[in-house]
């Protein structure tokens, strides 16, 4: 009795304190809630752009995605969370990897314009089936489509390399070393984007949202063991709060309302089953786009087997 | 470890169950209050962050991998009992279809003490989601102490921990009780392993067929006969809350309903009725028996109060009304009748009155049995020259057929309302010879298992959990 009275008093005081001092602080978080608001607006604009827009961004993502996951598996097999924090670091390293084929232009800066020429003919080849006569027009259209950061870096690099060209032959040798560092830096800057640099307010297309949702579902569904034949199983909902690491592994997960669920063995068992699905090492990592880490770092997974239990 | 007696000795079995309590409970409450306070503080102070909400609406229906290690013991006898307990637990859980036991040969390292937290990494490698451990201790000549713990391997938490005391001969029941405990903790539903099945054991051929009342544990062990076979017996039914059976016997060549007390072995005639009584079943509170009585060429449904012996007629129709069964709340009765021309299922109030037809599918419906959890009615269906065991909602919707055969009949529910047992006759010769076996099937219809009996078996009845 006493303890419950103390709790009751504490709660009342807490409510009063929140009313007096806490309200201004509570008003601030809604700013963060704007994040989903932004996401909701996007689909309206994105509906028409769905097919074309998402394609180009995926290519750079893949490069970033495919490579970073490699480091995490090794530590994961042994122990879960400990060795992972340095994970964001490997990205720039990985991002630097692509340049190796390009060192060739360094000794011969003149060769660089050539790749440009190569890039153009490729798009030309595709539009052929439509109308060979409009080849000239097709070129400018294709140029904007591959807004590769890498290509833009090459452009900038060209400009900079053109400047030193008029100088004497001796100098270019020394300068040739400088561009090396610039070249690497530029590529590293343009291709490596740390997840922490992601702006949550950045608009995400509808297809990107769907892709993330689908990846999470596809990861969870094969791991979540449900019990067919249980009474009203389709009405039981379990909510799991999950925190993910940048490499897609679970760093923390908890079942919400666990204390309340303890009074209902069936709901508790269902919740724990969902939690086991989240914690199952065989069901990690989530292969999610690293550059959207800020979006999927914190997950709220709501488990309800209504689709599996049709009744 | 602080412990306190939580459940008192089971009748005639002397099993005592203990669970952490007392001081620990107080500490838990205190910790709970502190947690609430901290939670509130965190809610006020902690900054909000964006969360991605995702609905997971599909999962997989497959058994939960569980590792059950041999229960530890010091002496050879303790080790043997420990090994047997683990074997029975494994068998119970696997037979339910909801668990997949991991082969003990694959175990990497088995903890040699219950006092330490298991090395969960070793069990995660085996993909075990739950881990059961235990120990056996024989104290004196007639005391068996069994401890067990259930662990969630992924969450690395203890899900259950109990201590049982009994006589060493009860080790099998202890195993069933522990299996029930695991089943309930992991699935949230009551278990059904500490139960028994009574059935009609059949031997001989043709006119010399001998039918005896037999009883066994739900896993087929501890089999023995209750009657000697001198009189034909049929339709045994368990009391829902007592270790009593009601059945029909042709003792003295007169078919009448009897009650048999398992613990005392005493058999009692229910009443001397003017007509033939059959298809008896207990009411949910065990105080009444509902049955059919054929009188003057008409079969109606009657109840008899076992305390006052007062008889009440519930139906009044020229058709044959039979196979009555109470709903678990005792307010309604389902039965079958041919009042519409063919044998169909009807539901009426437990006090009688207007009956509502609930079965409308093709064929005939018989032997309706209301699920102990109240949501379904199991039945036998005869259509297209075949027999089926099926279930439907209590309003007749959502009919599903679970099992079929040349002759399948007499469904009976496990006390948790998830598994159904029935018997199946299979012809083995052109001269009319048949083999009759008991089978169980769960509501998914995918986990059908034969119950091994020493002879032909029919008319099973599942007991409630043994008190």
XYZ file of C-alpha atoms in Angstrom:
778
model
C 0.000 0.000 0.000
C 2.664 2.463 1.075
C 4.716 1.937 -1.998
C 1.732 2.428 -4.261
C 0.855 5.665 -2.433
C 4.416 6.905 -2.919
C 4.276 6.014 -6.570
C 0.925 7.770 -6.872
C 2.311 10.908 -5.187
C 5.388 10.795 -7.360
C 3.325 10.484 -10.489
C 1.104 13.421 -9.517
C 4.153 15.563 -8.761
C 5.707 14.487 -12.020
C 2.604 15.510 -13.953
C 2.557 18.909 -12.232
C 6.263 19.444 -12.876
C 5.809 18.503 -16.489
C 2.888 20.909 -16.721
C 4.882 23.821 -15.328
C 8.390 23.297 -16.607
C 8.295 20.459 -19.027
C 5.819 21.726 -21.576
C 8.163 24.125 -23.389
C 10.685 21.297 -23.644
C 8.042 18.958 -24.934
C 7.144 21.379 -27.656
C 10.602 21.085 -29.146
C 10.610 17.423 -30.137
C 7.783 17.940 -32.615
C 10.425 19.548 -34.766
C 11.865 16.085 -35.095
C 8.468 14.740 -35.900
C 8.646 16.862 -38.971
C 10.881 14.200 -40.370
C 8.058 11.826 -41.135
C 5.998 14.796 -42.315
C 8.573 15.444 -44.971
C 8.503 11.829 -45.956
C 4.764 11.925 -46.338
C 4.897 14.854 -48.680
C 7.444 13.244 -50.917
C 5.258 10.496 -52.286
C 2.923 13.015 -53.866
C 5.708 14.452 -55.947
C 7.412 11.165 -56.343
C 4.500 9.356 -57.881
C 5.265 10.643 -61.322
C 9.005 10.339 -60.947
C 8.987 6.905 -59.401
C 10.291 4.979 -62.334
C 13.108 7.210 -63.429
C 14.279 8.943 -60.301
C 15.281 6.096 -58.073
C 17.479 4.347 -60.601
C 20.525 6.600 -60.746
C 20.967 6.997 -56.999
C 20.930 3.253 -56.507
C 24.122 2.715 -58.425
C 26.333 4.692 -56.116
C 24.487 3.207 -53.146
C 25.286 -0.264 -54.270
C 28.950 0.511 -54.402
C 28.786 1.808 -50.912
C 26.515 -0.969 -49.682
C 28.254 -3.949 -51.079
C 31.619 -3.052 -49.761
C 30.986 -1.981 -46.197
C 29.114 -5.120 -45.183
C 32.279 -7.107 -45.743
C 34.027 -5.984 -42.602
C 31.141 -6.632 -40.157
C 30.590 -10.341 -40.735
C 33.956 -11.269 -39.342
C 33.463 -9.761 -35.902
C 29.807 -10.804 -35.807
C 30.534 -14.476 -35.916
C 32.481 -14.241 -32.711
C 30.624 -11.710 -30.674
C 27.913 -9.308 -31.440
C 28.392 -5.659 -30.691
C 31.885 -5.066 -29.352
C 34.128 -4.700 -32.392
C 31.663 -2.801 -34.506
C 31.878 0.878 -33.511
C 34.717 1.621 -35.945
C 32.403 0.539 -38.738
C 31.670 3.987 -40.125
C 35.381 4.439 -40.622
C 35.893 1.722 -43.218
C 33.615 3.490 -45.637
C 35.952 6.183 -46.726
C 38.580 3.521 -47.120
C 36.282 1.483 -49.245
C 35.247 4.520 -51.158
C 38.848 5.225 -52.019
C 39.131 1.816 -53.547
C 37.405 2.629 -56.826
C 40.011 5.185 -57.949
C 42.791 2.632 -58.540
C 41.845 2.168 -62.185
C 42.232 5.895 -62.694
C 45.790 6.472 -61.584
C 46.583 5.938 -65.240
C 45.541 9.456 -66.181
C 47.893 10.910 -63.570
C 51.107 10.523 -65.497
C 49.298 11.486 -68.693
C 46.717 14.093 -67.921
C 45.839 14.377 -71.569
C 44.333 10.960 -71.542
C 41.546 12.054 -69.244
C 39.360 13.749 -71.762
C 39.161 10.383 -73.484
C 37.046 8.763 -70.840
C 34.580 11.538 -71.403
C 34.370 10.653 -75.009
C 33.844 7.047 -74.047
C 31.051 7.912 -71.739
C 29.146 9.702 -74.465
C 29.134 6.965 -77.060
C 27.613 4.492 -74.601
C 24.361 6.316 -74.234
C 24.336 6.823 -77.958
C 24.287 3.128 -78.553
C 21.062 2.624 -76.586
C 18.847 5.212 -78.236
C 19.640 3.655 -81.607
C 16.564 1.524 -81.796
C 14.377 4.586 -81.548
C 15.742 6.964 -84.176
C 19.280 7.020 -85.513
C 18.699 10.495 -86.986
C 18.312 12.106 -83.587
C 21.681 10.975 -82.344
C 22.902 14.475 -81.865
C 19.910 15.315 -79.727
C 20.200 12.181 -77.728
C 23.632 13.106 -76.457
C 22.634 16.129 -74.421
C 19.671 14.219 -72.948
C 21.838 11.391 -71.777
C 24.417 13.658 -70.203
C 22.276 14.850 -67.323
C 21.031 11.339 -66.568
C 24.293 9.969 -65.254
C 25.011 12.726 -62.779
C 27.799 10.594 -61.448
C 29.760 12.240 -58.770
C 32.707 10.471 -60.183
C 32.159 12.050 -63.593
C 31.804 15.500 -62.093
C 34.977 14.943 -60.184
C 36.706 14.070 -63.408
C 35.427 17.293 -64.938
C 36.752 19.359 -62.090
C 39.967 17.484 -62.278
C 40.271 18.249 -65.963
C 39.845 21.948 -65.370
C 42.445 21.951 -62.709
C 44.818 19.906 -64.747
C 44.361 22.219 -67.716
C 45.637 25.171 -65.741
C 49.056 23.812 -64.920
C 49.513 22.659 -68.491
C 50.819 25.979 -69.939
C 53.599 26.089 -67.345
C 57.105 24.797 -67.905
C 57.893 21.130 -68.186
C 59.841 20.974 -64.909
C 56.985 22.277 -62.817
C 54.378 19.870 -64.019
C 56.384 17.036 -62.450
C 56.095 18.594 -59.010
C 52.544 19.636 -59.581
C 51.709 16.228 -60.812
C 52.157 14.987 -57.268
C 49.772 17.557 -55.858
C 46.912 16.590 -58.118
C 47.300 13.048 -56.812
C 46.258 14.083 -53.371
C 43.580 16.392 -54.699
C 42.296 13.744 -56.975
C 42.005 11.234 -54.149
C 40.509 13.755 -51.807
C 37.946 14.819 -54.293
C 36.910 11.317 -55.107
C 36.868 10.390 -51.468
C 34.744 13.409 -50.676
C 32.346 12.873 -53.464
C 31.944 9.108 -53.173
C 32.186 8.644 -49.437
C 29.282 9.916 -47.469
C 29.238 8.985 -43.858
C 25.887 7.909 -42.601
C 26.062 10.531 -39.922
C 26.162 13.172 -42.597
C 22.738 12.161 -43.771
C 20.205 14.867 -43.375
C 17.015 13.405 -41.963
C 15.095 16.203 -43.565
C 16.303 15.127 -46.950
C 13.383 13.979 -49.034
C 13.126 10.264 -49.606
C 11.249 8.950 -52.574
C 8.329 6.624 -52.145
C 10.254 3.793 -53.741
C 13.140 4.316 -51.345
C 10.777 4.110 -48.416
C 9.215 0.982 -49.813
C 12.616 -0.538 -50.432
C 13.666 -0.014 -46.815
C 10.362 -1.357 -45.503
C 10.599 -4.376 -47.763
C 14.147 -5.183 -46.730
C 13.142 -5.098 -43.079
C 10.076 -7.257 -43.707
C 11.955 -9.730 -45.830
C 14.578 -10.033 -43.128
C 12.066 -10.545 -40.335
C 9.360 -12.688 -41.860
C 11.387 -15.884 -42.342
C 12.623 -15.605 -38.772
C 9.408 -14.917 -36.958
C 7.888 -18.175 -35.745
C 4.154 -17.906 -35.308
C 1.756 -20.487 -33.945
C -1.141 -21.378 -36.168
C -4.182 -22.676 -34.375
C -3.932 -20.467 -31.321
C -7.094 -18.746 -30.201
C -7.315 -15.166 -31.494
C -3.639 -15.249 -32.431
C -4.378 -12.845 -35.278
C -5.416 -10.205 -32.745
C -2.176 -10.265 -30.769
C 0.177 -7.400 -31.570
C 3.722 -7.113 -30.261
C 5.854 -4.014 -30.569
C 9.636 -4.246 -30.538
C 11.927 -1.218 -30.374
C 15.137 -1.917 -32.232
C 18.377 0.009 -32.534
C 20.549 -0.933 -35.470
C 24.227 -0.405 -36.071
C 25.402 1.119 -39.329
C 26.409 -2.330 -40.541
C 22.815 -3.523 -40.146
C 23.310 -5.614 -37.023
C 21.046 -5.210 -34.009
C 22.693 -3.327 -31.191
C 19.640 -3.320 -28.952
C 16.057 -4.525 -28.908
C 13.344 -4.526 -26.335
C 9.752 -5.618 -26.067
C 7.486 -2.731 -25.165
C 4.982 -3.044 -22.334
C 6.646 -6.211 -21.091
C 5.545 -5.594 -17.529
C 1.941 -5.272 -18.650
C 2.207 -8.363 -20.832
C 3.284 -10.468 -17.876
C -0.343 -10.688 -16.840
C -1.234 -12.240 -20.183
C 0.908 -15.317 -20.872
C -0.158 -15.549 -24.494
C 0.684 -11.937 -25.332
C 3.957 -12.244 -23.437
C 4.891 -15.404 -25.344
C 3.970 -13.765 -28.644
C 6.060 -10.718 -27.768
C 9.038 -12.815 -26.766
C 8.718 -14.785 -29.977
C 8.894 -11.531 -31.937
C 11.877 -10.418 -29.880
C 13.644 -13.696 -30.641
C 13.079 -13.079 -34.337
C 14.757 -9.691 -34.010
C 17.655 -11.033 -31.952
C 18.159 -14.158 -34.059
C 21.759 -13.948 -35.302
C 20.778 -15.839 -38.447
C 18.508 -12.968 -39.382
C 21.123 -10.253 -39.365
C 22.400 -7.990 -40.774
C 19.645 -5.963 -42.366
C 21.012 -5.106 -45.776
C 19.859 -1.526 -45.748
C 21.349 1.446 -47.624
C 24.113 2.831 -45.454
C 23.579 6.418 -46.550
C 20.067 6.267 -45.104
C 21.303 5.065 -41.723
C 19.695 7.981 -39.943
C 16.354 6.796 -41.251
C 16.593 3.193 -40.087
C 18.821 3.496 -37.050
C 15.801 3.289 -34.767
C 13.051 0.886 -35.723
C 9.669 0.240 -34.225
C 8.578 -3.155 -35.456
C 4.933 -4.048 -34.974
C 4.355 -7.790 -35.231
C 0.897 -9.084 -36.036
C 0.397 -12.396 -37.858
C -2.900 -11.444 -39.512
C -1.655 -12.173 -43.041
C -0.272 -15.574 -42.145
C -3.295 -16.566 -40.097
C -5.956 -15.827 -42.605
C -8.878 -16.742 -40.386
C 17.837 -19.109 -3.404
C 14.835 -17.940 -1.435
C 11.847 -20.115 -2.097
C 8.366 -20.495 -0.796
C 5.713 -23.115 -1.276
C 3.392 -21.953 -3.979
C 1.316 -24.956 -4.840
C 0.253 -27.525 -2.367
C 0.605 -31.245 -2.797
C -1.267 -32.771 -5.639
C -3.907 -35.206 -4.691
C -2.545 -38.701 -4.238
C 0.720 -37.781 -5.873
C 2.600 -35.804 -3.269
C 4.203 -33.473 -5.768
C 5.171 -30.074 -4.424
C 6.059 -27.200 -6.677
C 8.145 -24.275 -5.494
C 8.977 -21.007 -7.128
C 11.109 -18.041 -6.115
C 9.025 -15.686 -3.978
C 8.888 -13.803 -0.656
C 11.807 -11.461 -0.374
C 12.458 -11.668 -4.083
C 8.908 -10.594 -4.851
C 9.265 -7.605 -2.549
C 12.511 -6.658 -4.198
C 10.922 -7.038 -7.588
C 8.111 -4.709 -6.611
C 10.600 -2.160 -5.292
C 12.650 -2.474 -8.437
C 9.490 -2.021 -10.457
C 8.706 1.261 -8.723
C 12.218 2.532 -9.263
C 11.956 1.521 -12.906
C 8.719 3.502 -13.235
C 10.373 6.560 -11.687
C 13.428 6.266 -13.909
C 11.221 5.708 -16.917
C 9.305 8.884 -16.198
C 12.519 10.830 -15.744
C 13.873 9.490 -19.002
C 10.655 10.338 -20.804
C 10.916 13.938 -19.628
C 14.623 14.408 -20.217
C 15.498 12.188 -23.133
C 15.394 13.812 -26.541
C 13.088 12.341 -29.118
C 14.553 10.699 -32.184
C 13.147 9.660 -35.493
C 11.934 6.068 -35.613
C 10.994 4.043 -38.609
C 7.759 2.131 -38.081
C 7.401 -1.143 -39.904
C 4.542 -3.636 -39.663
C 5.493 -7.300 -39.802
C 2.339 -9.176 -40.717
C 3.717 -12.492 -41.859
C 5.769 -15.145 -40.171
C 6.561 -18.784 -40.558
C 4.781 -21.710 -38.966
C 7.538 -24.001 -37.849
C 8.710 -25.663 -34.647
C 10.791 -23.705 -32.166
C 14.268 -25.223 -31.825
C 14.856 -26.193 -28.210
C 17.738 -27.894 -26.459
C 16.834 -30.099 -23.501
C 19.893 -31.282 -21.653
C 19.957 -34.352 -19.421
C 19.089 -33.364 -15.883
C 22.203 -33.381 -13.748
C 22.670 -35.813 -10.891
C 25.383 -37.025 -8.568
C 24.684 -40.743 -8.205
C 24.030 -43.217 -11.007
C 20.371 -43.413 -10.034
C 20.013 -39.652 -10.140
C 21.723 -39.513 -13.511
C 19.436 -42.210 -14.899
C 16.335 -40.392 -13.710
C 17.741 -37.137 -15.064
C 18.317 -38.707 -18.464
C 14.822 -40.199 -18.517
C 13.191 -36.927 -17.518
C 14.956 -35.121 -20.360
C 13.876 -37.856 -22.777
C 10.209 -37.601 -21.761
C 10.269 -33.783 -21.945
C 11.819 -33.957 -25.405
C 9.242 -36.470 -26.610
C 6.317 -34.436 -25.247
C 7.490 -31.206 -26.825
C 8.293 -32.745 -30.188
C 4.962 -34.572 -30.349
C 3.164 -31.262 -29.943
C 4.569 -30.174 -33.288
C 5.496 -26.782 -31.841
C 9.029 -27.694 -30.820
C 12.007 -29.217 -32.581
C 14.439 -30.880 -30.216
C 18.089 -30.392 -31.006
C 20.003 -33.659 -31.070
C 21.983 -33.960 -27.824
C 24.919 -35.282 -29.826
C 25.295 -31.810 -31.304
C 25.632 -30.134 -27.918
C 28.960 -28.346 -27.710
C 29.268 -28.010 -23.978
C 26.673 -28.856 -21.359
C 26.821 -26.838 -18.185
C 27.568 -29.038 -15.189
C 25.810 -26.813 -12.699
C 22.473 -25.039 -12.553
C 24.032 -22.266 -10.536
C 25.728 -20.604 -13.485
C 24.341 -18.790 -16.463
C 24.695 -20.946 -19.573
C 27.184 -20.058 -22.266
C 24.552 -18.820 -24.669
C 27.021 -18.594 -27.536
C 27.337 -22.370 -27.558
C 23.573 -22.735 -27.910
C 23.156 -19.934 -30.441
C 25.536 -21.771 -32.734
C 23.111 -24.707 -32.650
C 20.279 -22.300 -33.431
C 18.544 -23.260 -30.199
C 16.059 -20.587 -29.235
C 15.261 -22.089 -25.855
C 17.348 -24.135 -23.464
C 16.039 -26.403 -20.717
C 18.327 -27.491 -17.912
C 17.683 -29.295 -14.690
C 19.007 -31.368 -11.870
C 17.837 -34.366 -9.893
C 18.521 -34.990 -6.260
C 17.357 -37.960 -4.220
C 17.035 -37.029 -0.571
C 16.624 -39.971 1.755
C 14.740 -42.991 0.516
C 11.514 -41.444 -0.672
C 12.131 -37.893 -1.770
C 12.992 -36.788 -5.253
C 13.879 -33.137 -5.750
C 13.883 -31.909 -9.343
C 14.995 -28.413 -10.312
C 14.598 -26.986 -13.754
C 15.324 -23.754 -15.568
C 14.219 -22.545 -18.957
C 16.388 -20.019 -20.790
C 15.741 -17.744 -23.742
C 18.976 -18.202 -25.679
C 18.695 -15.110 -27.878
C 17.521 -12.741 -25.157
C 19.874 -14.429 -22.661
C 17.276 -14.392 -19.920
C 15.718 -16.996 -17.659
C 12.134 -17.637 -18.629
C 11.188 -20.112 -15.935
C 12.670 -21.769 -12.870
C 10.940 -24.275 -10.607
C 11.637 -26.939 -8.025
C 9.517 -30.053 -7.542
C 9.511 -32.526 -4.699
C 7.882 -35.935 -4.909
C 8.603 -39.606 -4.558
C 11.128 -41.077 -7.019
C 8.447 -43.203 -8.728
C 6.774 -40.006 -9.911
C 9.660 -38.899 -12.091
C 7.594 -39.409 -15.266
C 4.835 -37.108 -14.060
C 7.428 -34.539 -13.080
C 8.758 -34.708 -16.633
C 5.263 -34.125 -18.054
C 4.680 -31.237 -15.655
C 7.976 -29.632 -16.677
C 7.089 -30.143 -20.345
C 3.769 -28.402 -19.682
C 5.610 -25.574 -17.983
C 7.935 -25.127 -20.966
C 5.039 -25.356 -23.392
C 3.046 -22.736 -21.547
C 5.930 -20.354 -21.066
C 7.031 -20.464 -24.695
C 3.629 -20.605 -26.407
C 1.447 -18.860 -23.853
C -1.088 -21.695 -24.013
C -1.724 -24.273 -21.329
C 0.043 -27.561 -21.831
C -1.607 -30.959 -22.068
C 1.188 -33.400 -21.322
C 0.245 -34.173 -17.731
C -2.983 -35.779 -18.856
C -4.404 -39.226 -19.492
C -6.513 -40.827 -22.150
C -9.249 -43.359 -21.556
C -10.370 -45.450 -24.495
C -11.980 -48.696 -25.550
C -9.394 -51.463 -25.979
C -10.620 -54.040 -28.458
C -9.502 -57.645 -28.925
C -10.958 -60.689 -30.671
C -12.902 -60.915 -33.900
C -16.469 -60.681 -35.072
C -19.041 -61.682 -32.491
C -16.337 -62.435 -29.938
C -15.038 -58.888 -29.929
C -14.071 -57.940 -26.371
C -14.213 -54.258 -25.461
C -12.567 -53.096 -22.280
C -12.147 -49.728 -20.710
C -8.432 -48.831 -20.679
C -6.463 -45.833 -19.507
C -2.966 -44.558 -20.253
C -0.880 -41.397 -20.103
C -1.258 -39.150 -23.119
C 2.063 -40.486 -24.424
C 0.901 -44.105 -24.213
C 2.789 -44.996 -21.037
C 1.319 -46.410 -17.814
C -1.308 -48.384 -19.700
C -3.809 -50.465 -17.754
C -7.386 -51.723 -17.973
C -10.280 -50.425 -15.917
C -12.820 -53.136 -16.758
C -12.353 -56.844 -17.343
C -14.193 -57.170 -20.641
C -17.096 -59.208 -19.309
C -19.501 -56.523 -20.466
C -19.408 -54.443 -23.612
C -18.463 -50.839 -22.872
C -18.779 -47.779 -25.109
C -18.343 -43.990 -25.213
C -16.167 -43.279 -22.174
C -16.025 -39.565 -21.277
C -13.873 -37.805 -18.732
C -15.205 -35.448 -16.129
C -13.819 -31.990 -16.941
C -12.644 -31.397 -13.388
C -12.438 -34.740 -11.635
C -10.755 -38.051 -12.241
C -14.051 -39.666 -13.112
C -15.285 -41.336 -16.249
C -18.811 -41.751 -17.454
C -19.521 -44.424 -20.053
C -22.132 -46.786 -21.359
C -22.005 -50.453 -20.413
C -24.050 -53.480 -21.428
C -23.611 -54.959 -17.985
C -26.421 -57.488 -17.535
C -27.206 -57.028 -21.220
C -28.888 -53.718 -20.443
C -27.271 -50.622 -21.915
C -26.960 -48.059 -19.158
C -24.747 -45.144 -18.168
C -22.187 -45.691 -15.389
C -19.663 -43.530 -13.577
C -16.197 -44.829 -12.757
C -13.889 -43.176 -10.231
C -10.300 -43.707 -11.344
C -8.687 -43.049 -8.006
C -10.954 -45.344 -6.020
C -11.758 -47.799 -8.824
C -15.404 -47.596 -7.831
C -18.092 -48.042 -10.483
C -21.580 -46.641 -10.052
C -24.792 -46.903 -12.052
C -25.974 -43.433 -12.939
C -29.625 -44.224 -12.749
C -32.241 -46.796 -13.624
C -34.015 -45.187 -16.512
C -37.052 -46.579 -18.277
C -35.337 -46.490 -21.678
C -31.871 -47.025 -23.117
C -29.411 -44.288 -22.117
C -26.285 -43.558 -24.101
C -23.846 -40.859 -25.269
C -23.273 -39.457 -21.772
C -21.095 -36.425 -21.058
C -20.361 -34.392 -17.950
C -21.301 -30.742 -17.573
C -18.316 -28.339 -17.239
C -18.743 -28.150 -13.462
C -18.952 -31.933 -13.234
C -22.253 -31.819 -11.385
C -24.466 -32.993 -14.213
C -24.463 -35.632 -16.875
C -26.100 -34.913 -20.203
C -27.112 -37.915 -22.318
C -29.545 -39.372 -24.800
C -32.384 -41.603 -23.791
C -34.424 -43.702 -26.188
C -37.919 -44.136 -24.917
C -41.030 -45.209 -26.771
C -39.187 -45.129 -30.056
C -38.056 -41.550 -29.642
C -34.574 -40.379 -28.650
C -34.326 -37.136 -26.679
C -31.673 -35.337 -24.655
C -31.823 -35.390 -20.870
C -29.666 -34.158 -18.002
C -29.259 -35.674 -14.585
C -28.006 -33.771 -11.564
C -25.462 -36.055 -9.906
C -26.210 -34.669 -6.448
C -30.010 -34.657 -6.480
C -30.476 -37.293 -9.228
C -33.091 -34.979 -10.730
C -33.692 -35.637 -14.414
C -34.588 -32.899 -16.909
C -35.626 -33.293 -20.505
C -34.080 -30.726 -22.865
C -35.456 -31.607 -26.303
C -38.893 -32.511 -27.500
C -38.957 -33.538 -31.112
C -39.999 -36.554 -33.064
C -36.538 -36.765 -34.629
C -33.491 -38.439 -33.086
C -31.592 -35.965 -30.917
C -28.298 -37.314 -29.616
C -24.564 -36.732 -28.904
C -25.069 -33.684 -26.668
C -22.058 -31.705 -25.441
C -21.905 -28.645 -23.201
C -20.070 -25.438 -24.080
C -17.231 -24.759 -21.596
C -19.269 -22.046 -19.873
C -22.121 -24.509 -19.432
C -24.649 -22.148 -21.017
C -25.200 -23.917 -24.310
C -25.366 -27.432 -25.676
C -24.431 -28.688 -29.117
C -25.984 -31.921 -30.365
C -26.880 -33.658 -33.585
C -30.343 -34.313 -34.886
C -32.016 -35.461 -38.084
C -34.981 -33.142 -37.590
C -34.212 -31.398 -40.891
C -34.078 -34.660 -42.792
C -30.395 -35.445 -42.444
C -28.067 -35.595 -39.492
C -26.928 -32.036 -38.699
C -25.517 -30.065 -35.768
C -27.684 -27.849 -33.578
C -27.029 -25.514 -30.660
C -29.508 -24.732 -27.909
C -29.498 -23.238 -24.435
C -28.429 -25.540 -21.646
C -31.939 -25.330 -20.249
C -33.447 -26.533 -23.485
C -35.709 -24.613 -25.818
C -35.363 -23.694 -29.458
C -32.403 -25.233 -31.239
C -30.492 -23.438 -33.986
C -28.956 -25.420 -36.808
C -25.265 -24.545 -37.376
C -24.078 -27.082 -39.980
C -25.099 -26.570 -43.572
C -22.394 -28.330 -45.565
C -22.881 -31.364 -47.736
C -23.138 -34.675 -45.966
C -23.996 -35.667 -42.424
C -22.517 -34.335 -39.193
C -22.169 -36.240 -35.932
C -20.436 -36.402 -32.519
C -20.016 -32.655 -31.942
C -17.552 -31.687 -29.204
C -17.177 -28.150 -27.920
C -13.567 -26.996 -27.551
C -12.408 -26.420 -23.955
C -11.398 -22.903 -24.954
C -14.859 -22.300 -26.377
C -14.036 -21.081 -29.860
C -14.572 -24.190 -31.970
C -16.696 -27.299 -32.290
C -15.100 -30.503 -33.515
C -17.250 -33.025 -35.347
C -17.342 -36.130 -37.499
C -18.516 -35.564 -41.062
C -19.692 -38.237 -43.462
C -19.761 -37.292 -47.114
C -18.811 -38.847 -50.432
C -18.396 -42.252 -48.842
C -15.674 -40.990 -46.520
C -15.412 -39.923 -42.924
C -13.752 -36.706 -41.829
C -12.789 -35.056 -38.560
C -13.296 -31.310 -38.756
C -13.809 -28.134 -36.764
C -16.080 -25.151 -37.199
C -16.798 -21.935 -35.354
C -19.572 -22.155 -32.814
C -21.916 -20.429 -35.250
C -21.114 -22.982 -37.950
C -18.822 -20.763 -39.998
C -15.216 -21.480 -40.950
C -15.564 -25.251 -41.350
C -12.204 -26.977 -41.772
C -11.598 -30.689 -42.248
C -8.470 -31.908 -40.486
C -8.356 -35.670 -40.996
C -10.057 -38.256 -43.166
C -10.265 -41.992 -43.578
C -12.350 -45.057 -44.283
C -13.792 -44.485 -40.826
C -12.655 -41.681 -38.533
C -14.818 -40.807 -35.576
C -15.179 -39.716 -32.007
C -13.087 -36.542 -31.700
C -11.987 -35.495 -28.219
C -10.156 -32.308 -27.261
C -6.925 -31.957 -25.333
C -7.546 -29.694 -22.348
C -5.825 -26.746 -24.042
C -8.187 -26.898 -27.037
C -5.404 -27.151 -29.567
C -5.131 -30.880 -30.227
C -7.833 -33.392 -31.114
C -7.669 -37.144 -30.666
C -9.851 -39.554 -32.636
C -9.833 -43.135 -33.846
C -9.424 -44.414 -37.370
C -10.482 -47.797 -38.713
C -8.556 -49.071 -41.691
C -9.669 -52.171 -43.612
C -6.981 -54.837 -43.792
C -8.807 -57.700 -45.524
C -11.651 -58.255 -47.955
C -13.484 -60.280 -45.343
C -14.173 -57.130 -43.370
C -11.215 -57.156 -41.040
C -10.197 -53.734 -39.804
C -7.467 -52.204 -37.691
C -8.509 -49.497 -35.304
C -5.962 -46.994 -33.972
C -5.935 -43.728 -32.063
C -4.532 -40.594 -33.650
C -3.984 -37.035 -32.556
C -3.949 -34.004 -34.792
C -3.532 -30.335 -34.035
C -5.645 -27.510 -35.388
C -3.238 -26.826 -38.226
C -4.095 -30.263 -39.619
C -0.410 -30.888 -40.288
C 0.673 -32.704 -37.168
C -1.134 -36.036 -37.169
C 0.429 -38.674 -34.930
C -0.539 -42.197 -34.044
C -1.014 -43.052 -30.402
C 0.623 -46.388 -29.829
C -1.659 -48.780 -27.946
C -1.074 -52.447 -27.167
C -4.207 -53.472 -29.095
C -6.934 -52.027 -31.277
C -8.357 -48.854 -29.836
C -11.448 -46.716 -30.317
C -13.552 -44.036 -28.635
C -10.787 -42.033 -26.923
C -11.525 -39.438 -24.261
C -8.911 -36.957 -23.141
C -8.687 -36.092 -19.469
C -8.279 -32.612 -18.041
C -4.888 -31.747 -16.536
C -4.306 -34.057 -13.610
C -4.885 -32.088 -10.407
